[in-house]
Short mmCIF file of C-alpha atoms and ligand atoms in Angstrom, two decimals:
data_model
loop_
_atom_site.label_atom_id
_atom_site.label_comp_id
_atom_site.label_asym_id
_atom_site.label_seq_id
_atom_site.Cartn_x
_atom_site.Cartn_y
_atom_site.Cartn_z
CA UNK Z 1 -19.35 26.71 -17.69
CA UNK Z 2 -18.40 30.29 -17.63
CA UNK Z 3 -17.17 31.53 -14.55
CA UNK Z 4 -20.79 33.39 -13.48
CA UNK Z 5 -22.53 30.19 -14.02
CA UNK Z 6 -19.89 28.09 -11.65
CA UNK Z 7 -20.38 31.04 -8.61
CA UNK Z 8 -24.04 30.99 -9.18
CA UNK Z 9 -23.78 27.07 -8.51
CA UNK Z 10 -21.40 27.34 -5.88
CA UNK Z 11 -23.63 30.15 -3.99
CA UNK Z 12 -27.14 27.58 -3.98
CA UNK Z 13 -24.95 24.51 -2.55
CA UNK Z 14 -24.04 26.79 0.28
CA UNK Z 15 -27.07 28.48 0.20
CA UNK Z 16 -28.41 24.53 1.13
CA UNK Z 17 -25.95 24.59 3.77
CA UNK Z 18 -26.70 27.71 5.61
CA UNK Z 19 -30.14 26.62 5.87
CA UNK Z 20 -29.56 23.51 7.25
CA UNK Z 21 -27.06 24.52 9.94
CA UNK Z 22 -29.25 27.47 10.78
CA UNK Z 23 -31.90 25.07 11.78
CA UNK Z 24 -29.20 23.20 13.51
CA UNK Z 25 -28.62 25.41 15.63
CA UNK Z 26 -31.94 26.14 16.82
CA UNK Z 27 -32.40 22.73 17.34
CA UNK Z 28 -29.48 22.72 19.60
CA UNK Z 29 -30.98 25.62 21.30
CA UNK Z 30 -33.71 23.98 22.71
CA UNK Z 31 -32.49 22.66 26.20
CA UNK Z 32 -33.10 19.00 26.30
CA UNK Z 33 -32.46 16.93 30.05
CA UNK Z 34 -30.35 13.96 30.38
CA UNK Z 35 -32.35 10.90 30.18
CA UNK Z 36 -31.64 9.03 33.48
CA UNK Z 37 -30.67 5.49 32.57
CA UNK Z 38 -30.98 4.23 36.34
CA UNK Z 39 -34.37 4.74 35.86
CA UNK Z 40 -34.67 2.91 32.66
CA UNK Z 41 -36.02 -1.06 33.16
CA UNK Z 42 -35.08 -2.92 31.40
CA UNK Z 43 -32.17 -1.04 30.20
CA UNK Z 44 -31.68 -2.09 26.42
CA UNK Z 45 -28.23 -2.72 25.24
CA UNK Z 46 -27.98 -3.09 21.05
CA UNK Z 47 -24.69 -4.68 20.12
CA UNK Z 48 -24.17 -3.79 16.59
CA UNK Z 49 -21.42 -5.94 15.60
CA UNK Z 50 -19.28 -3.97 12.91
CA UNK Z 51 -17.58 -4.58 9.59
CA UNK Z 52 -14.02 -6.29 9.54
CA UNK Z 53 -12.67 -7.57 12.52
CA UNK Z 54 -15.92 -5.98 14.33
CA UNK Z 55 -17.65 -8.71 15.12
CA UNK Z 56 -14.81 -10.57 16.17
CA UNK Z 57 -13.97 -7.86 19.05
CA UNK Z 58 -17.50 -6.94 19.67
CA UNK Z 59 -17.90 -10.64 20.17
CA UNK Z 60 -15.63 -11.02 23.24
CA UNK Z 61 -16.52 -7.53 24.80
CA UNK Z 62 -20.18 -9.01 24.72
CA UNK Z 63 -19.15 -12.36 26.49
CA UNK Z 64 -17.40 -10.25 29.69
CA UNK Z 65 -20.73 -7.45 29.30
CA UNK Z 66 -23.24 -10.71 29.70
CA UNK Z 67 -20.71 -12.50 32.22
CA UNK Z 68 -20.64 -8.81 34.55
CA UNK Z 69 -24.59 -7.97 34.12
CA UNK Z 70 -25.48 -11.94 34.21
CA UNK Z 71 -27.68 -11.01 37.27
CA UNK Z 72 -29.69 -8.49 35.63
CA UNK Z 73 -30.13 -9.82 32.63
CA UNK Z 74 -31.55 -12.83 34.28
CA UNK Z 75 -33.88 -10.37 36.30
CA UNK Z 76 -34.47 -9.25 32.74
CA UNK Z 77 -33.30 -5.62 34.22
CA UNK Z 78 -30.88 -5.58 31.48
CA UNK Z 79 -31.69 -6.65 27.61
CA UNK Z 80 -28.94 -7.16 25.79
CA UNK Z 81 -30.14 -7.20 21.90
CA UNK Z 82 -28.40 -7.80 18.50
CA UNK Z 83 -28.50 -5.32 15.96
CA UNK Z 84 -28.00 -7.62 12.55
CA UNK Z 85 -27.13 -5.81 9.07
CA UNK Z 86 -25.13 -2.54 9.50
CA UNK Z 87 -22.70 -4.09 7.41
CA UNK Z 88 -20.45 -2.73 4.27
CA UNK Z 89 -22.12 -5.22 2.14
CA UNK Z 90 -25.49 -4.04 3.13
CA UNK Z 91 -25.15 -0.32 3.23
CA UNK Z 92 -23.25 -0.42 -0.09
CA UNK Z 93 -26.37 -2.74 -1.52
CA UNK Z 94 -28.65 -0.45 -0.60
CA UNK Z 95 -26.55 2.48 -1.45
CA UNK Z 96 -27.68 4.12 2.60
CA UNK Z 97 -25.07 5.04 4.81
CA UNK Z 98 -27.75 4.38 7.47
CA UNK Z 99 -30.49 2.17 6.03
CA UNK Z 100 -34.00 3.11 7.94
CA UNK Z 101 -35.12 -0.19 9.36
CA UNK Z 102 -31.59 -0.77 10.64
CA UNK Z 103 -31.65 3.00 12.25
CA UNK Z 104 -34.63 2.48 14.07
CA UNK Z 105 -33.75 -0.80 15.38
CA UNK Z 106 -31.04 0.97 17.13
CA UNK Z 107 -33.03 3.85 18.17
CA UNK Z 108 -35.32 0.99 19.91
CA UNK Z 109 -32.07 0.80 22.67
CA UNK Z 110 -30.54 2.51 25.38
CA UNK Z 111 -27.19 1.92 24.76
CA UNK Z 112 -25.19 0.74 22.00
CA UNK Z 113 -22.32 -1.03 21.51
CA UNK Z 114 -20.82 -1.15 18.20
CA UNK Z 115 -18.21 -3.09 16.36
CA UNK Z 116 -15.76 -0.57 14.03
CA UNK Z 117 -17.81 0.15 10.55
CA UNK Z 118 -15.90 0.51 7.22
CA UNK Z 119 -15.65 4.07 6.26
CA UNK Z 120 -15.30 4.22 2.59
CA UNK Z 121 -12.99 6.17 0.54
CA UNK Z 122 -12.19 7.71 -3.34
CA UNK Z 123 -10.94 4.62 -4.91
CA UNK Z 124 -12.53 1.39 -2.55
CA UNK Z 125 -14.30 -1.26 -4.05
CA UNK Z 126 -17.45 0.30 -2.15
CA UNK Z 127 -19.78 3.53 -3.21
CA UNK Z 128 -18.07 6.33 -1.40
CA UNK Z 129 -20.76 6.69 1.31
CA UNK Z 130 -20.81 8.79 4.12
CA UNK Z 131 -18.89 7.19 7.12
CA UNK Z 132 -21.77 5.49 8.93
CA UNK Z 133 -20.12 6.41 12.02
CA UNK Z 134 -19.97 9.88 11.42
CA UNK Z 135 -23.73 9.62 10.72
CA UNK Z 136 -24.95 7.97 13.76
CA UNK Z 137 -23.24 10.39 16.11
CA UNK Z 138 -24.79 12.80 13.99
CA UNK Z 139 -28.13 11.42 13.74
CA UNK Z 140 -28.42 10.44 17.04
CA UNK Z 141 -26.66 13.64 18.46
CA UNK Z 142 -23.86 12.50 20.22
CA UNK Z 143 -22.09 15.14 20.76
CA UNK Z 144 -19.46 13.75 23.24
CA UNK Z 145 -16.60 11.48 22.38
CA UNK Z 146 -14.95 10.74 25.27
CA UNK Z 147 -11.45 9.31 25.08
CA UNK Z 148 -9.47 8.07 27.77
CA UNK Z 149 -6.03 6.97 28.20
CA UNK Z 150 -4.16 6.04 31.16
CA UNK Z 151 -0.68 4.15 31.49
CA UNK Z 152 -0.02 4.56 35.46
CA UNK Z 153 3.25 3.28 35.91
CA UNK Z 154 4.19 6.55 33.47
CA UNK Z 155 1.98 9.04 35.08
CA UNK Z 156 -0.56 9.16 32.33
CA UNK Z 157 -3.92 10.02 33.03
CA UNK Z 158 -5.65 11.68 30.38
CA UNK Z 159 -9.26 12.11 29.37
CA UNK Z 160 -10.31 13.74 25.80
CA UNK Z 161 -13.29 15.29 25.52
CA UNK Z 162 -13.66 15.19 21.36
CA UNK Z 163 -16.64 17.48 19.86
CA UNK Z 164 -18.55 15.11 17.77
CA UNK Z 165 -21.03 16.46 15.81
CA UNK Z 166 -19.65 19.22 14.31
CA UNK Z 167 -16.11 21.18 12.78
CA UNK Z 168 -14.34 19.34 9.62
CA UNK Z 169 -16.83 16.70 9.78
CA UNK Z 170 -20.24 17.30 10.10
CA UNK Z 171 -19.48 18.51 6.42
CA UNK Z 172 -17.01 16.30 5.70
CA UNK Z 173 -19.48 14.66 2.89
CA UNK Z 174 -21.04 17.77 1.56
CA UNK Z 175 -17.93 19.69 0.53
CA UNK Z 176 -17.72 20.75 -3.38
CA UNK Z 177 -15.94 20.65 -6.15
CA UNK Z 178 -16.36 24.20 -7.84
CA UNK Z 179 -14.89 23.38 -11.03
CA UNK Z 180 -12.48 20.45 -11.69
CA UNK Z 181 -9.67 22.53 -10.50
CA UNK Z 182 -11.14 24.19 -6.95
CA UNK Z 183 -12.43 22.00 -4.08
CA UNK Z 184 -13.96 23.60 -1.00
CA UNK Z 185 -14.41 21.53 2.12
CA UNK Z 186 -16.51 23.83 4.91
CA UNK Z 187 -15.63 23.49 8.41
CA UNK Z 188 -18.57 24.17 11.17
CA UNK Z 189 -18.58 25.24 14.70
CA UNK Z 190 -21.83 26.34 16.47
CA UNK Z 191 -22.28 28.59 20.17
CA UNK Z 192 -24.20 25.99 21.61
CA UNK Z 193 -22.34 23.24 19.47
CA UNK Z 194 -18.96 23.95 21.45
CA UNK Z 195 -20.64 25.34 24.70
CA UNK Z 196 -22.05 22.08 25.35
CA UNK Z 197 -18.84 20.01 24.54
CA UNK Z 198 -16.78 22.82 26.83
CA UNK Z 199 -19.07 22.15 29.55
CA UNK Z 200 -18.87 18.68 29.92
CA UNK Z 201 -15.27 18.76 30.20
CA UNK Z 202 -15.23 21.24 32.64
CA UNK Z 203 -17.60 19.36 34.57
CA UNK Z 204 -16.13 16.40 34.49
CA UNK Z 205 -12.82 18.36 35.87
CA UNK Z 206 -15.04 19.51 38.84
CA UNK Z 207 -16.58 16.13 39.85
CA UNK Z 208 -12.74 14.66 39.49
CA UNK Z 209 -11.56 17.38 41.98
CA UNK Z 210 -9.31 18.21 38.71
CA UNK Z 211 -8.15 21.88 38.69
CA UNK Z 212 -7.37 22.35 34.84
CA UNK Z 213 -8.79 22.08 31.79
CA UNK Z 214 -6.81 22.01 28.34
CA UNK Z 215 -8.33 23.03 24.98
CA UNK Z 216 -6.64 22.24 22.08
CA UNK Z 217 -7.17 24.51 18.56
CA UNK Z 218 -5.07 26.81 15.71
CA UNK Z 219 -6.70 29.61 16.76
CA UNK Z 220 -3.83 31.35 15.37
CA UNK Z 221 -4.39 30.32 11.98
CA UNK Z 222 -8.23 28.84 11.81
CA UNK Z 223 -9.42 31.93 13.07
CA UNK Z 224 -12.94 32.10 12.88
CA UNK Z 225 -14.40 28.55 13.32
CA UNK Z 226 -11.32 27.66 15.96
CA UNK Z 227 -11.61 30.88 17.15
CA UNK Z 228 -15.44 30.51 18.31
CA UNK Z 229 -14.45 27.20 19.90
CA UNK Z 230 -11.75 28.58 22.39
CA UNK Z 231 -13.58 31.76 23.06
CA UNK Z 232 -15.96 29.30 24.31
CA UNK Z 233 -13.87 28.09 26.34
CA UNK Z 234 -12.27 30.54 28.26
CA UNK Z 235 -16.52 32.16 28.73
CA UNK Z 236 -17.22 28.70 29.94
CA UNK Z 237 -14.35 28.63 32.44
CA UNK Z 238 -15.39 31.49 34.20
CA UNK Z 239 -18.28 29.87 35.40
CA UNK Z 240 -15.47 27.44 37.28
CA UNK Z 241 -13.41 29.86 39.12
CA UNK Z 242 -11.24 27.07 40.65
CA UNK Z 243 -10.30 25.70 37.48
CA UNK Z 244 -7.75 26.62 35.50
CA UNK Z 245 -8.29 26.76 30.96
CA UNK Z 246 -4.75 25.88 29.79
CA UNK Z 247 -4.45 26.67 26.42
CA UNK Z 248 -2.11 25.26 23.44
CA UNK Z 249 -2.11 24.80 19.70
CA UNK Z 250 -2.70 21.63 18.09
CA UNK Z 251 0.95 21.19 16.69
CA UNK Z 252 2.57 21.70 19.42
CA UNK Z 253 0.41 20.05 21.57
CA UNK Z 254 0.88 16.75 19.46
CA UNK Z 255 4.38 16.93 19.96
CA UNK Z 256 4.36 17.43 24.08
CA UNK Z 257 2.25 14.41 24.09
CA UNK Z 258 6.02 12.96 23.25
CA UNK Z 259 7.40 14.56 25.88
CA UNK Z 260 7.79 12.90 29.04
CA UNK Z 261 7.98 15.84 31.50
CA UNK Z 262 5.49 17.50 29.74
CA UNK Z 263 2.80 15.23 29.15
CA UNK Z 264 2.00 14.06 32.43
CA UNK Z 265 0.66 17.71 33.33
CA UNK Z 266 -2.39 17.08 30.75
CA UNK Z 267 -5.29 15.58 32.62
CA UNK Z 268 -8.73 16.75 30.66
CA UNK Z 269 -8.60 18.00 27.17
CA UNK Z 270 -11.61 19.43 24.91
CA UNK Z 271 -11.03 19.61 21.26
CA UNK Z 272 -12.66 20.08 17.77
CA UNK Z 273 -13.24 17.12 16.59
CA UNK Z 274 -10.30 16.77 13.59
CA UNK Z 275 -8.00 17.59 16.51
CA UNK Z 276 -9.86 15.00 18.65
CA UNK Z 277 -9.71 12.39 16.33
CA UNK Z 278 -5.91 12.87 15.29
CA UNK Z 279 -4.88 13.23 19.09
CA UNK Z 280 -6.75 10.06 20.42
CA UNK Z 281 -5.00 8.20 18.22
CA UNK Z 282 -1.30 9.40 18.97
CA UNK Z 283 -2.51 9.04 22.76
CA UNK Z 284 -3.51 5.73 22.71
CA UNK Z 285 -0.06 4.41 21.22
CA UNK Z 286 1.42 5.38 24.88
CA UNK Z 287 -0.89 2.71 26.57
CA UNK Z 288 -0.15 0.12 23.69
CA UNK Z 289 -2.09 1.68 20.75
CA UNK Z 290 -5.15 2.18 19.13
CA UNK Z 291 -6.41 -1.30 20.22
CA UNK Z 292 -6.21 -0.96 23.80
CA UNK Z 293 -8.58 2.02 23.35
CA UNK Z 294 -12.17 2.28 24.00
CA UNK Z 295 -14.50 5.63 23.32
CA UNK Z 296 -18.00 6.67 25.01
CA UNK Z 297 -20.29 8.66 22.21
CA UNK Z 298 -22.29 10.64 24.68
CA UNK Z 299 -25.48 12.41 24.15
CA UNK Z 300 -28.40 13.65 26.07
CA UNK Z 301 -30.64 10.73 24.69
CA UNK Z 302 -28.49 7.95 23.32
CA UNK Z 303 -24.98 6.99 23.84
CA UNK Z 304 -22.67 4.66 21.91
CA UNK Z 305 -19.31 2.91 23.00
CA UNK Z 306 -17.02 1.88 20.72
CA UNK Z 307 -13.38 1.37 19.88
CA UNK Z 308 -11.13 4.02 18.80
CA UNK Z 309 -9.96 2.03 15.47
CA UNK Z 310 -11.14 1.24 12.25
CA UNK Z 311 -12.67 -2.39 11.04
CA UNK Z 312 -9.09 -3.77 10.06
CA UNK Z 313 -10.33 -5.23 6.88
CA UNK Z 314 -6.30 -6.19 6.13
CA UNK Z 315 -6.45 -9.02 8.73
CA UNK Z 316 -9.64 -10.27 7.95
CA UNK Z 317 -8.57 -10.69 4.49
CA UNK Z 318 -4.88 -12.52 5.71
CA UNK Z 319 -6.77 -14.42 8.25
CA UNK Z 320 -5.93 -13.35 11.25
CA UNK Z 321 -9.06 -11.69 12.15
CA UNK Z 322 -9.24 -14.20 15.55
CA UNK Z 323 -5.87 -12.29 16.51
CA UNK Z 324 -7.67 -8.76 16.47
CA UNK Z 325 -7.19 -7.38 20.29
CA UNK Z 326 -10.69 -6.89 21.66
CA UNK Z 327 -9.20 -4.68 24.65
CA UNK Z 328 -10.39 -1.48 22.55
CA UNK Z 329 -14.32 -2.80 22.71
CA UNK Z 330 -13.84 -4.15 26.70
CA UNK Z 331 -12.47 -0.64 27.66
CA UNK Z 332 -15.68 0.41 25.72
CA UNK Z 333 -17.89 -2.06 28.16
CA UNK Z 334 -15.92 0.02 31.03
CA UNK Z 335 -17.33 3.45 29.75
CA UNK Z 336 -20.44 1.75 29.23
CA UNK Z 337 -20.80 0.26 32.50
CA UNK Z 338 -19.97 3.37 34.23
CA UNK Z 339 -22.51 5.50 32.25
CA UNK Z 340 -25.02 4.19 33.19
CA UNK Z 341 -24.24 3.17 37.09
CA UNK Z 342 -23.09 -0.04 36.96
CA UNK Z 343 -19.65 1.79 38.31
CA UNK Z 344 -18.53 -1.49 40.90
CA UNK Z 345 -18.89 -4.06 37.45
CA UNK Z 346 -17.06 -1.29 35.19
CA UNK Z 347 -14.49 -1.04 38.30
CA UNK Z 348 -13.76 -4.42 38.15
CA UNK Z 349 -13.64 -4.26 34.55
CA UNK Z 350 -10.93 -1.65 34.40
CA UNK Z 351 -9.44 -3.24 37.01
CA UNK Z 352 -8.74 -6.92 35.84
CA UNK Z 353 -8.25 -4.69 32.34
CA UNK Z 354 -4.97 -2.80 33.57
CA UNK Z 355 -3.70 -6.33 35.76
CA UNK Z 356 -4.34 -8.30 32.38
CA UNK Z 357 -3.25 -6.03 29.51
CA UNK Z 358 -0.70 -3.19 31.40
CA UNK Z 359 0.98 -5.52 34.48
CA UNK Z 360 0.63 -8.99 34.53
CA UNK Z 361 0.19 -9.39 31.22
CA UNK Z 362 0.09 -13.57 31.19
CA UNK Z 363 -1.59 -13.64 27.91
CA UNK Z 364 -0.20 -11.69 24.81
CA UNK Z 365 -1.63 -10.77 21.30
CA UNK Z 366 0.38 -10.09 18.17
CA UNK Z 367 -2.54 -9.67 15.96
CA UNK Z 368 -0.73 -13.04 14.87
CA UNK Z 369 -1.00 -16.85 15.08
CA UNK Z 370 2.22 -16.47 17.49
CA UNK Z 371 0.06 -14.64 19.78
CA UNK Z 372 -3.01 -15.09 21.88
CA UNK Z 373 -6.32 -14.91 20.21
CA UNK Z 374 -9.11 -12.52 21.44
CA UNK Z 375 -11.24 -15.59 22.90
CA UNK Z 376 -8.38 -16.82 24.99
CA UNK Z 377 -7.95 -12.74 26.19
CA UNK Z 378 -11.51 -12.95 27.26
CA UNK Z 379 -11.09 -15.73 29.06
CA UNK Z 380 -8.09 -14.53 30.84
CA UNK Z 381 -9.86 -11.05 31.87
CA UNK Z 382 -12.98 -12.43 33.11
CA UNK Z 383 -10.99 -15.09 35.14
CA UNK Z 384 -9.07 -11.93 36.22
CA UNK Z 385 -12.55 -10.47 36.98
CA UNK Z 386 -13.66 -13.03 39.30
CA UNK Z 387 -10.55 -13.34 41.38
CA UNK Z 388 -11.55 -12.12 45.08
CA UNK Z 389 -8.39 -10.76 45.03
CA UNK Z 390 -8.35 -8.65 42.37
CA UNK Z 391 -8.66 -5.24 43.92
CA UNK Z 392 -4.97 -6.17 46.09
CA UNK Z 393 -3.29 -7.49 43.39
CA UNK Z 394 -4.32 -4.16 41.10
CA UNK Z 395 -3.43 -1.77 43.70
CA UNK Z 396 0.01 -3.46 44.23
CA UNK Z 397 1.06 -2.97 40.67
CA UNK Z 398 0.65 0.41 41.11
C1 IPM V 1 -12.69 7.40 15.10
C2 IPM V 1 -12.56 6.94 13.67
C3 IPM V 1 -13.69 7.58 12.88
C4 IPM V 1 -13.52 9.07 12.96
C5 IPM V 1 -13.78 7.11 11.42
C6 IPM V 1 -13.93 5.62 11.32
C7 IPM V 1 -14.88 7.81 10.68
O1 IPM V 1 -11.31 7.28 13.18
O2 IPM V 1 -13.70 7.05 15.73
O3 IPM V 1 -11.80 8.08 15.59
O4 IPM V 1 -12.78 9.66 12.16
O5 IPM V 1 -14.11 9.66 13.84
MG1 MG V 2 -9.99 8.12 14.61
#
C-alpha cells in the first residue's frame, strides 16, 4: 500500500472513533440520578460465577451472602439469582465478548456479583476477544471501581477510586496497526468522564470527615489526556474548600506505596484507570495480595462487585482450584452489602473478615493441599460472623 493509501485508512478508523466518543460524551452529559436500591423490592442479586477458579470463590462468597441476607431472602426482599454461561468456552463459541441473551439476563438484576472472567490475549488458545470485563463496565457504565485496602496494625487505610470506563482502555480493543511496522493504541479521557470519577472521590472524602484527596497521573509526560484528568481535579476540589488535592506522579507514587512513613499519609486516591489498575494491585500485596482484595464497579444504574484478580486458570489446570482464597469475592460481598444499606451485615462481614484473615488467622490457605481450602475458610468466617462476641474480640486486635 503506498503510503497515501495507509493515512487515508488510518484517518476513517479514527474518523469511526471520533464519532463514537463524541456521542459518548453527550451521552454522559445527560444527568442521570442514582437509582435508590433501598427502595428496590425485591432487590435482585445475579451471581455470575466466572471462568477459572471463579466459580470456586464466587461459590463461598455466595454461601456467607445467603447465610447474612437469609432473612430477606426468605421474606423474598432479596433474590439472589444465577447467571449461567458467561464462560470462556461460551463466549469463544459464539465468538461475543458479551453474548446478548446472557447480557440481558444480567441487566434483569440489581446487583451483580461476578466470578473473575478470562481475558484473552495474542497467542491463547481462545479468539482474542475483548476482555468481557472491560465490556460490562463499559456497557453497563460503571464508571467507579472502587478499591480498598486496609492492613490496621500498619496504619493502612486506603481507598482507590479507579476511572472505569475510559483512558487506555475503553480503546484498548480498537487500537490499529497502520502498517505491519506502526501500531497506535488511543488513550481517552472525557470532561464529564473524569468529573464524575473526581467527584465521587471527593465525596466520599467529605462523608469520611477525610481532609485530602490524592490524584495520581504523568501529567508531566501524558500531557493532554492526563492533563484533562488532573485539571479536573484540582476544578473539582474547589468546590470542597476543606479538602485538600494532593498531587503525585504515577512512578513515584508506586514507589511511596513501599515506603512505610510515607504511605500511611494516603487515604483516598482517584486515578485513570491504567494507573488504577496497576496500583490496586501493588496495594493489595500489603494486606496479603491480590486475593484478599475485593472491588465495587459503581454506576448510577447498575453496580458489580468483584475480585481484584484474574480467573487463575494455572490452578485449575494443577488441581488446586479448591485452594483458591475466596477472601477477594467476600470483601466483594462487604462492598456489596454496604452499597446498598445492608451496612450492620457488611459490618459484620468486614469484621469477622479482618479477625479471620488479618489477626486470628486459625485457618490458613496456601493455594495448596497443605493449606485450608476455600469451603473450610467459609466456614470459619461465618462461624466468626455469628459469634456474639465478635465486635470485642475485633476491636481488641486493634
Ligand atoms: C482488574 C483486572 C481487569 C482489568 C482485567 C481482567 C481486564 O486486572 O479488574 O483489575 O485490567 O481491569
Ligand atoms: Mg487488575
Amino acid at each position: 500500500m503506498d503510503k497515501n493509501e495507509v493515512i487515508k485508512k488510518a484517518k476513517e478508523h479514527f474518523e469511526a472513533l471520533l464519532e463514537e466518543q463524541l456521542d459518548r460524551v453527550e451521552r454522559m452529559k445527560v444527568d442521570q440520578d442514582w437509582i435508590d436500591y433501598s427502595q428496590q423490592r425485591p432487590l435482585v442479586i445475579g451471581v455470575v460465577g466466572g471462568d477459572g477458579i471463579g466459580p470456586y470463590i464466587s461459590g463461598q462468597a455466595r454461601r456467607v451472602l445467603e447465610r447474612l441476607l437469609s432473612k430477606e431472602i426468605e421474606d423474598r426482599d432479596v433474590e439472589i439469582r444465577t447467571i449461567e454461561g458467561l464462560t470462556i468456552e461460551n463466549r469463544a463459541k459464539l465468538m461475543e465478548t458479551l453474548p446478548d441473551d446472557i447480557f440481558e439476563q444480567i441487566k434483569s438484576c440489581h446487583l451483580i456479583l461476578k466470578g473473575p472472567l478470562t481475558t484473552p490475549k495474542k497467542g491463547d488458545p481462545w479468539p482474542n476477544l475483548e476482555s468481557a470485563n472491560v465490556a460490562m463496565r463499559r456497557e453497563l457504565d460503571l464508571f467507579a471501581n472502587v478499591r480498598p485496602v486496609k492492613v490496621p496494625d500498619q496504619g493502612i487505610d486506603w481507598i482507590f477510586f479507579r476511572e472505569n470506563t475510559e483512558g487506555a482502555y475503553i480503546l484498548g480493543s480498537k487500537g490499529l496497526n497502520v502498517t505491519d511496522d506502526l501500531a497506535f493504541d488511543f488513550k481517552v479521557i472525557t470532561n464529564p468522564g473524569a468529573e464524575r470519577i473526581v467527584r465521587l472521590a471527593f465525596e466520599y472524602a467529605k462523608n469520611n470527615g477525610i481532609d485530602k484527596v490524592t490524584a495520581v497521573t504523568k501529567a508531566n509526560v501524558i500531557k493532554t489526556t492526563d492533563g484533562k484528568f488532573l485539571e479536573m481535579a484540582r476544578a473539582v476540589a474547589q468546590d470542597y474548600p476543606g479538602i485538600e488535592l494532593d498531587e503525585w506522579f504515577i512512578d513515584i507514587m508506586a514507589a511511596k506505596l513501599v515506603d512505610p512513613k510515607r504511605r500511611t499519609q494516603f487515604k483516598v486516591v482517584v486515578l485513570p484507570n491504567l494507573y488504577g489498575d496497576i496500583i490496586t494491585d501493588e496495594a493489595a500485596e500489603f494486606q496479603g495480595g491480590v486475593g484478599t482484595a475485593g472491588s465495587a464497579n459503581i454506576g448510577k444504574r447498575y453496580a458489580m462487585f468483584e475480585a481484584i484478580h484474574g480467573s487463575a486458570p494455572r490452578m485449575v489446570e494443577e488441581g488446586r482450584a479448591e485452594y483458591a482464597d475466596p477472601s477477594s469475592m467476600m470483601r466483594a460481598v462487604v462492598m456489596l452489602l454496604r452499597h446498598v444499606g445492608f451496612e450492620v451485615q457488611a459490618r459484620r462481614l468486614e469484621m469477622a473478615l479482618d479477625v479471620c484473615g488479618q489477626f486470628e488467622k486459625k485457618v490458613v490457605l496456601t493455594g495448596r493441599s497443605d493449606g485450608a481450602t476455600g469451603a473450610q475458610l467459609a466456614d470459619y468466617v461465618m462461624e466468626t460472623l455469628e459469634d456474639p462476641e465478635l465486635e470485642a474480640k475485633w476491636k481488641g486486635y486493634r
